[in-house]
Coordinates of C-alpha atoms in Angstrom, one line a residue:
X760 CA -55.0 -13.5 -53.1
X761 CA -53.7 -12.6 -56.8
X762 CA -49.9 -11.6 -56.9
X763 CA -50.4 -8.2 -57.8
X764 CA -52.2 -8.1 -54.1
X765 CA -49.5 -10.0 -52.4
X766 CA -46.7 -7.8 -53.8
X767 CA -49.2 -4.9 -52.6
X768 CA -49.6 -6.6 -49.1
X769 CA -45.5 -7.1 -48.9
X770 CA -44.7 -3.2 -50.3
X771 CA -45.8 -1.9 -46.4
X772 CA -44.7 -4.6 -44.5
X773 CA -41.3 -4.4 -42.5
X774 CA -38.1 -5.5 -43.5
X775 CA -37.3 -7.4 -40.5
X776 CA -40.5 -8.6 -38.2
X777 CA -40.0 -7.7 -34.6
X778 CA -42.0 -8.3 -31.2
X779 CA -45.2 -7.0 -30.8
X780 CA -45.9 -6.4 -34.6
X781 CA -49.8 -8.2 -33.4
X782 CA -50.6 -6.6 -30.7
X783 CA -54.0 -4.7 -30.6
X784 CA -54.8 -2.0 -28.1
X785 CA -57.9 -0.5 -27.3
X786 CA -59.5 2.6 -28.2
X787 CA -61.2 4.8 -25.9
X788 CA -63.7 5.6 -28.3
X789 CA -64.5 2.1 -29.0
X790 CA -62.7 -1.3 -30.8
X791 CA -59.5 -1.9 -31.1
X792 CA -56.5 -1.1 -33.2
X793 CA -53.1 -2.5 -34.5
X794 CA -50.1 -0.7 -31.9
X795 CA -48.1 1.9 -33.9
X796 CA -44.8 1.6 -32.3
X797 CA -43.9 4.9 -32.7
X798 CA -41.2 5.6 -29.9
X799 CA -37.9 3.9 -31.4
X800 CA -35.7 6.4 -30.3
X801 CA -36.4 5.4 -26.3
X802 CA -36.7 1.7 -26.8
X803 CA -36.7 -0.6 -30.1
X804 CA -38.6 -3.6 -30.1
X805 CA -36.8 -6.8 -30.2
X806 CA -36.2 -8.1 -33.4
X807 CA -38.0 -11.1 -33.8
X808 CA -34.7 -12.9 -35.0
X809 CA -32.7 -11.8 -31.8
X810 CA -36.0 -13.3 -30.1
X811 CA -35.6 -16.3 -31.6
X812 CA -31.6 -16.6 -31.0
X813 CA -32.1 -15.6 -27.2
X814 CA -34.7 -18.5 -27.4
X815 CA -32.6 -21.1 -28.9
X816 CA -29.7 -20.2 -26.6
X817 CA -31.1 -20.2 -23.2
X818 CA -31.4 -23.9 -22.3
X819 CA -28.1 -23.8 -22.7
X820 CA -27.1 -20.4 -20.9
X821 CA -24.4 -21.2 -18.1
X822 CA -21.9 -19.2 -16.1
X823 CA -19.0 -17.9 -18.5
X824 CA -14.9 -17.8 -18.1
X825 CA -13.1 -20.3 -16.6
X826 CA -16.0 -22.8 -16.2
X827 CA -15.2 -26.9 -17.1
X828 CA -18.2 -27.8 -17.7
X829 CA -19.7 -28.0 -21.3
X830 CA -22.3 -25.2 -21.0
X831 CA -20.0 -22.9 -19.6
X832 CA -17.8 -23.1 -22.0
X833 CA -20.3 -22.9 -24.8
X834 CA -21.4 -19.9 -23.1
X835 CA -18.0 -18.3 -22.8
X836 CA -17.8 -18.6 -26.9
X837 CA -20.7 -17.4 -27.4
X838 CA -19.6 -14.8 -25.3
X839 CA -16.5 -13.9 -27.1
X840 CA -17.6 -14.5 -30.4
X841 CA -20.0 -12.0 -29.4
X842 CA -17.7 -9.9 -28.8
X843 CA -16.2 -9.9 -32.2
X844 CA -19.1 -10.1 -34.1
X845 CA -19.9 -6.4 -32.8
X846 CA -16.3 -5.5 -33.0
X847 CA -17.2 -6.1 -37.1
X848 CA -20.7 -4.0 -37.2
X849 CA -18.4 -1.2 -35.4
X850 CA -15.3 -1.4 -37.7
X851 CA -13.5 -1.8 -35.2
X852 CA -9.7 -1.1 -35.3
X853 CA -7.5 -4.6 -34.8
X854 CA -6.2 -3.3 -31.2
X855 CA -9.9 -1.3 -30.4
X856 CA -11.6 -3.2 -26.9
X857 CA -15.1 -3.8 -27.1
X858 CA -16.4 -3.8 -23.5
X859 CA -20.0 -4.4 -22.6
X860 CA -21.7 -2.4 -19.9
X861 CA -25.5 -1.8 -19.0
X862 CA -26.2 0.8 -21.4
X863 CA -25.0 4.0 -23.1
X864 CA -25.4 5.7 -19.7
X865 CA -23.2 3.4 -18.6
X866 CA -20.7 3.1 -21.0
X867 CA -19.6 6.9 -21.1
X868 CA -19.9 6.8 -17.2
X869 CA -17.1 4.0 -17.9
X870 CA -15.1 6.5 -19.9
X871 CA -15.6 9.6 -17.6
X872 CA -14.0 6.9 -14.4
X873 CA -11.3 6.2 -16.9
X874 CA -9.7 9.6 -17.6
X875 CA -6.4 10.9 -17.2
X876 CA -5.7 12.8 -14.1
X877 CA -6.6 16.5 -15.4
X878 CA -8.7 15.8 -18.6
X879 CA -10.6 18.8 -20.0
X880 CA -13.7 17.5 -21.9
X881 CA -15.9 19.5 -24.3
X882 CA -19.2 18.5 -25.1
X883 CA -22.0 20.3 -26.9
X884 CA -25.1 21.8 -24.8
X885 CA -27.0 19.7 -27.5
X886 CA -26.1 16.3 -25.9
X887 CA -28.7 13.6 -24.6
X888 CA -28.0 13.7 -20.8
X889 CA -26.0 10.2 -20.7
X890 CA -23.8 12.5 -23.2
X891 CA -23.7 15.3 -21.2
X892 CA -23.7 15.0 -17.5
X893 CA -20.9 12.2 -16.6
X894 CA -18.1 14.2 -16.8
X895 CA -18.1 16.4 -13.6
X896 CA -18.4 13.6 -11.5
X897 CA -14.5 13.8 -10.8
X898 CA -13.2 17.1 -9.1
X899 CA -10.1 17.2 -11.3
X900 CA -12.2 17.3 -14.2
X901 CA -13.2 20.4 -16.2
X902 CA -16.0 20.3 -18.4
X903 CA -16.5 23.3 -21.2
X904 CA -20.2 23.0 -22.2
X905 CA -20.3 24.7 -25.8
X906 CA -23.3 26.5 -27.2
X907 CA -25.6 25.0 -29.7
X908 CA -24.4 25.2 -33.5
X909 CA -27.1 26.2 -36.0
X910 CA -25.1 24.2 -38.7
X911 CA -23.0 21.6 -39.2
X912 CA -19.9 23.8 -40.2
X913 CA -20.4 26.1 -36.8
X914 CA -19.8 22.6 -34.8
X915 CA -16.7 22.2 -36.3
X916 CA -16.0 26.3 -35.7
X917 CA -16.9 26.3 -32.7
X918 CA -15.1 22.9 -31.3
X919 CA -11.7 23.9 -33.3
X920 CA -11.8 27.7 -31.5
X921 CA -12.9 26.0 -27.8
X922 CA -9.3 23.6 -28.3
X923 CA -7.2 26.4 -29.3
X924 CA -7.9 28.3 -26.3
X925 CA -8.0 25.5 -24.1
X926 CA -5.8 26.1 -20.6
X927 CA -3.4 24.1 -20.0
X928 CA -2.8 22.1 -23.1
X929 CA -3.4 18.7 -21.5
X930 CA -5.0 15.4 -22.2
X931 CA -8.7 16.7 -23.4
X932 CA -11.6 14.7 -24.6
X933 CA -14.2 15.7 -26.9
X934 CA -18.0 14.4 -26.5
X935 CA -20.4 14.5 -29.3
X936 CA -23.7 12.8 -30.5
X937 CA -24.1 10.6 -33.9
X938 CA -27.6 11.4 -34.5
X939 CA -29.9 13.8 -32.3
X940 CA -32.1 11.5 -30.1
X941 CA -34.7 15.0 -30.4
X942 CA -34.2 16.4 -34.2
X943 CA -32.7 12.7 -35.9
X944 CA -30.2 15.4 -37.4
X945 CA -26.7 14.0 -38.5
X946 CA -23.7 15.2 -37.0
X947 CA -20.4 15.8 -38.7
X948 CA -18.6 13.4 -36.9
X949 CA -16.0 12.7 -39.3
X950 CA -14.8 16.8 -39.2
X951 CA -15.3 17.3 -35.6
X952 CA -12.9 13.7 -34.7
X953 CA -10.7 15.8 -37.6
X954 CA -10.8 19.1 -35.3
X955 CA -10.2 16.7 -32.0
X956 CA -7.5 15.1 -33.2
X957 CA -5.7 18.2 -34.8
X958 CA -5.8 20.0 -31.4
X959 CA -4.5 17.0 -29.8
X960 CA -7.8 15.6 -28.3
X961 CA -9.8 12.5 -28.2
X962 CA -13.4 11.9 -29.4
X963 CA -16.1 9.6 -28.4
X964 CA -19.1 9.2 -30.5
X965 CA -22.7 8.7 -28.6
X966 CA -24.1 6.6 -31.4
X967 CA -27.0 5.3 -29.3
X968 CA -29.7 6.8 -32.1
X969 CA -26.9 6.4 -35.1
X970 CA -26.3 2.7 -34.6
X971 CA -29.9 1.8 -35.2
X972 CA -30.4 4.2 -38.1
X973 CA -27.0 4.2 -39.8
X974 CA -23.8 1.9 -40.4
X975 CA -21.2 3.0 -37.9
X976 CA -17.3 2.5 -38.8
X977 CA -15.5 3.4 -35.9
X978 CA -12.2 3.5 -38.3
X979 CA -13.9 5.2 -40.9
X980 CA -15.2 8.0 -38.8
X981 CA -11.3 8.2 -37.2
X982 CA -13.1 8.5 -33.5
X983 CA -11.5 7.1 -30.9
X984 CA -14.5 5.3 -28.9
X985 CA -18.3 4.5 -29.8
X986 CA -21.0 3.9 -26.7
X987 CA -24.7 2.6 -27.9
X988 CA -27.5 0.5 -25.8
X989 CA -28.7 -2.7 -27.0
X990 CA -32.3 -1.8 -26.2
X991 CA -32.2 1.0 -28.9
X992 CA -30.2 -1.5 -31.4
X993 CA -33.6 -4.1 -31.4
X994 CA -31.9 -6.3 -28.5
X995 CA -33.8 -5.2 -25.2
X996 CA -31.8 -7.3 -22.8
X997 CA -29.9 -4.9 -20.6
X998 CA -26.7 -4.5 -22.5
X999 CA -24.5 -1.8 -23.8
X1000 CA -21.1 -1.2 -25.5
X1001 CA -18.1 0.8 -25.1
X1002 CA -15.7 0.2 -28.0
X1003 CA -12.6 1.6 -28.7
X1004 CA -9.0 2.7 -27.7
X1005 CA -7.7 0.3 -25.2
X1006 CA -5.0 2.7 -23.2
X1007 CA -6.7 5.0 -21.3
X1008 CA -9.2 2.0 -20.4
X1009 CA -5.8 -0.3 -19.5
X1010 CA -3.8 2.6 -17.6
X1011 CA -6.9 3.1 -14.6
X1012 CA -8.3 1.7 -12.1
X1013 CA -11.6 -0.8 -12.8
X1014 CA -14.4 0.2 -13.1
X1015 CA -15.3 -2.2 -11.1
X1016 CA -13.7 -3.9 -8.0
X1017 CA -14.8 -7.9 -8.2
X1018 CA -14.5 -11.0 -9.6
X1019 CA -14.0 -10.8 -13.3
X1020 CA -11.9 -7.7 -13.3
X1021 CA -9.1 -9.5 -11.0
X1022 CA -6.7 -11.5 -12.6
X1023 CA -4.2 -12.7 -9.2
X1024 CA -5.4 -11.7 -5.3
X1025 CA -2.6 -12.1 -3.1
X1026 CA -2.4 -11.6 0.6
X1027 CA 0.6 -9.0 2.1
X1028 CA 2.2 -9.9 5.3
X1029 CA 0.9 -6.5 7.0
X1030 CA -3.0 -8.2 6.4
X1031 CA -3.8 -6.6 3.4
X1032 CA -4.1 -7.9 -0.2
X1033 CA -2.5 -7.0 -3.8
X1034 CA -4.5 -7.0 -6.6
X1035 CA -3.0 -7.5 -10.3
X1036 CA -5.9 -6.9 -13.0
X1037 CA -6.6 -7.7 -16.4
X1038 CA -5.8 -5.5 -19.1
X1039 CA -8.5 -7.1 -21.1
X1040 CA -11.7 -5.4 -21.9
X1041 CA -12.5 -7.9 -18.9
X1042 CA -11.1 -5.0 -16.5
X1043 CA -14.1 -3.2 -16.4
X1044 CA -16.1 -6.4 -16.6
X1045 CA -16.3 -7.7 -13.1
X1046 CA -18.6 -9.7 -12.3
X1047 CA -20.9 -12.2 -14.1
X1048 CA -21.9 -11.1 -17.6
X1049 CA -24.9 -10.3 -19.0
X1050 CA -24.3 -13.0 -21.4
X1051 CA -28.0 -13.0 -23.1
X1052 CA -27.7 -9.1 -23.2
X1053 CA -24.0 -9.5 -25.4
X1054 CA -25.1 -12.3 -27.4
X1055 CA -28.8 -10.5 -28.2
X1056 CA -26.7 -7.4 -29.7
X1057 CA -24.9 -9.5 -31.6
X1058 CA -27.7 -11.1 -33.1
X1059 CA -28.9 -7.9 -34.3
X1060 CA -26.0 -6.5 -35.1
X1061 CA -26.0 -10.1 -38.0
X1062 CA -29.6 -9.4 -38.8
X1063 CA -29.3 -5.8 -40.2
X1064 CA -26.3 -6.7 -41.7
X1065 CA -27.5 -9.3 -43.8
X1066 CA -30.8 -8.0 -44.4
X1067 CA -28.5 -5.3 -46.5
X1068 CA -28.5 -2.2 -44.1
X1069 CA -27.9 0.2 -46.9
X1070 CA -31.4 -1.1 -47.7
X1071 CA -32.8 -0.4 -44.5
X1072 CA -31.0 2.7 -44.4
X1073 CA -33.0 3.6 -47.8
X1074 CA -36.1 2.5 -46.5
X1075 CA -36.5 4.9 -43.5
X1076 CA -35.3 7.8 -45.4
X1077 CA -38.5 7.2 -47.7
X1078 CA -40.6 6.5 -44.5
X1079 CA -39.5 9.9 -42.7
X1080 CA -39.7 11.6 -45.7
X1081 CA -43.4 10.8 -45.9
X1082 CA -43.7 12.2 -42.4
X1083 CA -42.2 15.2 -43.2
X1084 CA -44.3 15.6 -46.4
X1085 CA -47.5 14.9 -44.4
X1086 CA -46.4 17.0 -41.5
X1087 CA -45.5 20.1 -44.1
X1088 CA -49.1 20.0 -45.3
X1089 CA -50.5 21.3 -41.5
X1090 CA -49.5 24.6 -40.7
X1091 CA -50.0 24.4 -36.9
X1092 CA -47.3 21.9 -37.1
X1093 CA -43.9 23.3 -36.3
X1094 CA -41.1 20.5 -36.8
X1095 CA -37.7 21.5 -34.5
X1096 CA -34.0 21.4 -36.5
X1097 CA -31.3 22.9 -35.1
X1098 CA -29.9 22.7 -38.9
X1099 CA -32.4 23.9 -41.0
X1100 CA -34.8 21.5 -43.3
X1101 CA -32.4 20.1 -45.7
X1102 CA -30.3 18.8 -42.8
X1103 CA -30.0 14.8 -43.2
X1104 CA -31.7 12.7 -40.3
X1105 CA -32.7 9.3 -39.3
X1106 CA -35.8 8.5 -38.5
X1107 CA -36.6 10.6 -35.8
X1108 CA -38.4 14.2 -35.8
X1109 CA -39.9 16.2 -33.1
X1110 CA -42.6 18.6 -33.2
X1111 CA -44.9 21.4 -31.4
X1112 CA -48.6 21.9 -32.7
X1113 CA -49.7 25.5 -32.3
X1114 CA -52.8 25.7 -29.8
X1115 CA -51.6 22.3 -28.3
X1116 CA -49.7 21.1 -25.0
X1117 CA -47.7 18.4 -26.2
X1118 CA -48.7 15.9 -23.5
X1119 CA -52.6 16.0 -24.2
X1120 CA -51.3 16.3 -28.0
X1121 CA -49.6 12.9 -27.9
X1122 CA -52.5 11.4 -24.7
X1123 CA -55.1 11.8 -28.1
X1124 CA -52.8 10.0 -30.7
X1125 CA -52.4 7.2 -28.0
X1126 CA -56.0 6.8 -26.5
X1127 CA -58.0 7.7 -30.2
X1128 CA -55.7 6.2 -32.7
X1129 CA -53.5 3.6 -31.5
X1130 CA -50.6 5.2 -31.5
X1131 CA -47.3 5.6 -29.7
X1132 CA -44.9 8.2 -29.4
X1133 CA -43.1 10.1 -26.8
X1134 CA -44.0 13.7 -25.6
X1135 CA -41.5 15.8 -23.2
X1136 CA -37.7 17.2 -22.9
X1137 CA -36.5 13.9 -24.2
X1138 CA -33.3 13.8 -21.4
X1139 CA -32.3 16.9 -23.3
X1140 CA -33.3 19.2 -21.6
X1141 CA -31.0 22.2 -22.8
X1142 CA -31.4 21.4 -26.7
X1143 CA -35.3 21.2 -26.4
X1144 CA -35.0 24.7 -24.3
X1145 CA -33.4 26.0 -27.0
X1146 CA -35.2 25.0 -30.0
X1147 CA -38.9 25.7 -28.0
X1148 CA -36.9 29.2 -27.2
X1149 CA -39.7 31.1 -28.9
X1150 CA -42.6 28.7 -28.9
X1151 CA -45.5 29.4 -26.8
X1152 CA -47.3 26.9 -24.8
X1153 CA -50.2 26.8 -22.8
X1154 CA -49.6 26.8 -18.9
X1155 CA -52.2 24.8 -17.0
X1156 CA -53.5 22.2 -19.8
X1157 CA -54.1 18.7 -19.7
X1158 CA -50.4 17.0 -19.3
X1159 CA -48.7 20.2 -19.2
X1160 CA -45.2 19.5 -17.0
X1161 CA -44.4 22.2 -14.2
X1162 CA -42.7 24.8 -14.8
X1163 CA -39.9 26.6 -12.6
X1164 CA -41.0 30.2 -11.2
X1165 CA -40.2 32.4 -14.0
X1166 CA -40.3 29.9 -17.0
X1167 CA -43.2 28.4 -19.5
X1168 CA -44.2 25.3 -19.4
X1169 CA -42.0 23.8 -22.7
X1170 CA -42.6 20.3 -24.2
X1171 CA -42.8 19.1 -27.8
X1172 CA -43.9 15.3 -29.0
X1173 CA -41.4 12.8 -30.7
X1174 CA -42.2 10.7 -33.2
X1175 CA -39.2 7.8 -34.4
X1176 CA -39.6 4.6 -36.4
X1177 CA -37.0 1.8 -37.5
X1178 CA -36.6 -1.3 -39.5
X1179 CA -39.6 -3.0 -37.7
X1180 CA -42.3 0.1 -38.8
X1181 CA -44.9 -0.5 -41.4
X1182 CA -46.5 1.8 -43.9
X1183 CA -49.4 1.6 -42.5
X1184 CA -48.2 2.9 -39.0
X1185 CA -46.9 6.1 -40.9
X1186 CA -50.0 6.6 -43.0
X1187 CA -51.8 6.6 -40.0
X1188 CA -50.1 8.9 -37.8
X1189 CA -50.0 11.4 -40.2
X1190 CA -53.6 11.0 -40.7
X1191 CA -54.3 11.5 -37.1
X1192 CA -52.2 14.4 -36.5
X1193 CA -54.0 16.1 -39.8
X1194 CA -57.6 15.3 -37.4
X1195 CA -57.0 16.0 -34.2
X1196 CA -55.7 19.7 -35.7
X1197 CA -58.7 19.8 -37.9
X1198 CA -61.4 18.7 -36.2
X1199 CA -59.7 18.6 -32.0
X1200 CA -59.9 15.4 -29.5
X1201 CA -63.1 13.5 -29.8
X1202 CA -62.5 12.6 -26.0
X1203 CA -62.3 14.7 -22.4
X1204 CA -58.6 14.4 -21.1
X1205 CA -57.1 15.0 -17.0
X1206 CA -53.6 15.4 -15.6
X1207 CA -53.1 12.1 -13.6
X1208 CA -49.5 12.3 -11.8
X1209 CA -47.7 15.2 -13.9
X1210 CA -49.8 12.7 -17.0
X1211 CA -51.9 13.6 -19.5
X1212 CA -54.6 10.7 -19.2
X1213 CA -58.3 10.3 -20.8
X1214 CA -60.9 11.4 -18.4
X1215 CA -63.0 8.1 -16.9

């Protein structure tokens, strides 16, 4: 191979490998094809460096905290260090907790057992549902769901108005996505913690799609906590984060009753017993750790940081620009944005196709070109309501999701990419979607338990 074709061959090749990067799946019209791993947004693939580094370790995995033996207390560092290595990728503040938890699901279900008696929490209707449904699981919490902004500066309007009205004036929390897990859109996180904190409110960032996409700064950004899942961040071992402000964390009960979260248990005469707990981030840590989990997002957290995540950063800009480019040239194509085209965005777009249901839309791309993306509300459920609005879709076709009595059928395709996609992936999803407009499925398609499948 001469150099010119080598530098060629590494131009559309991923900055960092990751799993499954070889895997070939069949087609239903005949051979087989390369995966497109086109669904980032719902789970990354592992890095193959956090692979590796979960590889290396687990010979040597053992129980963590307060264990003599050797492995346990390699594991315990490796723990901790953990720990503080993510506490770096977050910019953490020197008295911020990092705890880990399952997931970002978890972590702001963590937050929402944690508040003061009395909180009042606002969060946009445009949340992902881990975002937007934990907080009326207390009874002395209200919850003020705000409308979806059409621009960035209308967030902030509309945030700033909801505090000054707010009644009582009390402890309040405000909710609020990084990146859309449905339009990629950036928020303005930076104003809206502003707004918070000039109304006397808190802020927690859902960075679950920004984390992957985009540095996060937790100081920088002036927010007060930062939830994300490992399995988005590359590292698909059951692990998320909660970082940030350690008072109202310290101040309630655990999270969880157990081992772990107990520092003394003591008997009482009268039978019962007294419990004194940490006021570590181990609090809400009870039980035994999901130590591969911790140490896996660590290990990704080191990779994009060395690999220069500014880089990466640059990268998928040019990659989602393509799509958008490619996508622009079909006019059945309608790409959703609550902020308008020139809005910035990771890597993540969704779309309708006039004269399509979105299922049997994305079944095609799947079963006649190899490649995977995700089709449906997207746990959004009121955002994607609102941006479909106004788009038609066709009730009873292949894949099309019920509807409730009154309502159109509404779904819309999602297409999302990271540091692990090729050129090649891109190139060719754009070509297919160009096709299967032009020319329609070359292959008969059935609803097979609410899916749309290809027909035997």
């Amino acid at each position: 191979m001469s150099v010119s074709a080598v530098a060629a061959d590494r131009s559309v090749c991923a900055p960092l490998p990751v799993l499954g990067r070889d895997v070939t799946v069949p087609l239903v019209t005949g051979g087989e094809v390369d995966y497109a791993a086109l669904d980032y947004a719902a789970s990354a693939p592992a890095l193959q460096r956090v692979w590796d580094d979960v590889a290396a370790y687990a010979p040597y995995y053992g129980s963590v905290h307060r264990g003599a033996g050797y492995l346990s207390q390699l594991s315990t560092d490796l723990f901790e260090n953990s720990r503080r290595t993510i506490s770096d990728f977050l910019g953490c503040r020197a008295d911020d907790q990092v705890v880990f938890t399952r997931s970002t699901t978890d972590s702001l279900n963590l937050l929402a057992a944690v508040l003061p008696q009395n909180t009042r929490v606002f969060v946009f209707e445009t949340e992902h549902h881990a975002s937007l449904l934990p907080w009326e699981q207390r009874a002395d919490t209200a919850v003020t769901y705000l409308n979806a902004p059409r621009t960035p500066q209308q967030a902030v309007d509309t945030l700033e108005q909801a505090l000054a009205e707010r009644e009582p004036y009390g402890p309040a929390l405000v909710c609020v996505t990084g990146a859309s897990n449905v339009t990629g859109e950036l928020w303005p996180v930076r104003e809206l913690a502003a707004a918070a904190h000039a109304h006397g409110a808190r802020i927690v960032l859902d960075a679950a799609q920004l984390a992957p996409h985009h540095p996060v700064d937790i100081a920088e950004l002036d927010v007060d906590w930062a939830a994300f899942s490992g399995h988005k961040l590359y590292a698909p071992f059951g692990a998320g984060v909660l970082a940030g402000r350690a008072d109202w964390l310290q101040d309630a009960e655990p999270y969880l009753a157990g081992g772990g979260a107990s520092r003394k248990v003591s008997r009482r005469t009268d039978g019962g017993v007294d419990v004194e707990w940490h006021t570590t981030a181990a609090r809400h840590e009870a039980g035994s750790p999901n130590v591969i989990g911790a140490y896996s997002i660590a290990s990704a957290c080191r990779a994009l940081t060395e690999a220069g995540f500014d880089q990466l950063v640059a990268r998928e800009q040019a990659l989602i620009a393509r799509v958008r480019a490619g996508l622009a040239e079909v006019p059945e194509v309608n790409v959703l944005s609550l902020f308008g085209d020139d809005a910035p965005r990771v890597g993540v777009l969704s779309f309708v196709v006039e004269g399509w249901n979105s299922s049997h839309f994305a079944a095609a791309l799947s079963a006649e070109y190899g490649i995977g993306v995700r089709d449906g509300l997207f746990c959004a459920h009121p955002l994607v309501r609102t941006l479909l609005g106004s788009e038609p879709q066709e009730p009873g076709e292949c894949g099309a999701p019920e509807a409730a009595p009154g309502e159109r059928s509404l779904n819309a395709i999602r297409v999302s990419l990271g540091v692990g996609t090729p050129d090649e992936h891109v190139d060719r999803f754009v070509r297919a979607v160009k096709e299967l407009v032009a020319d329609g499925a070359q292959w008969n398609y059935r609803t097979e338990d609410g899916r749309c499948v290809p027909a035997a």
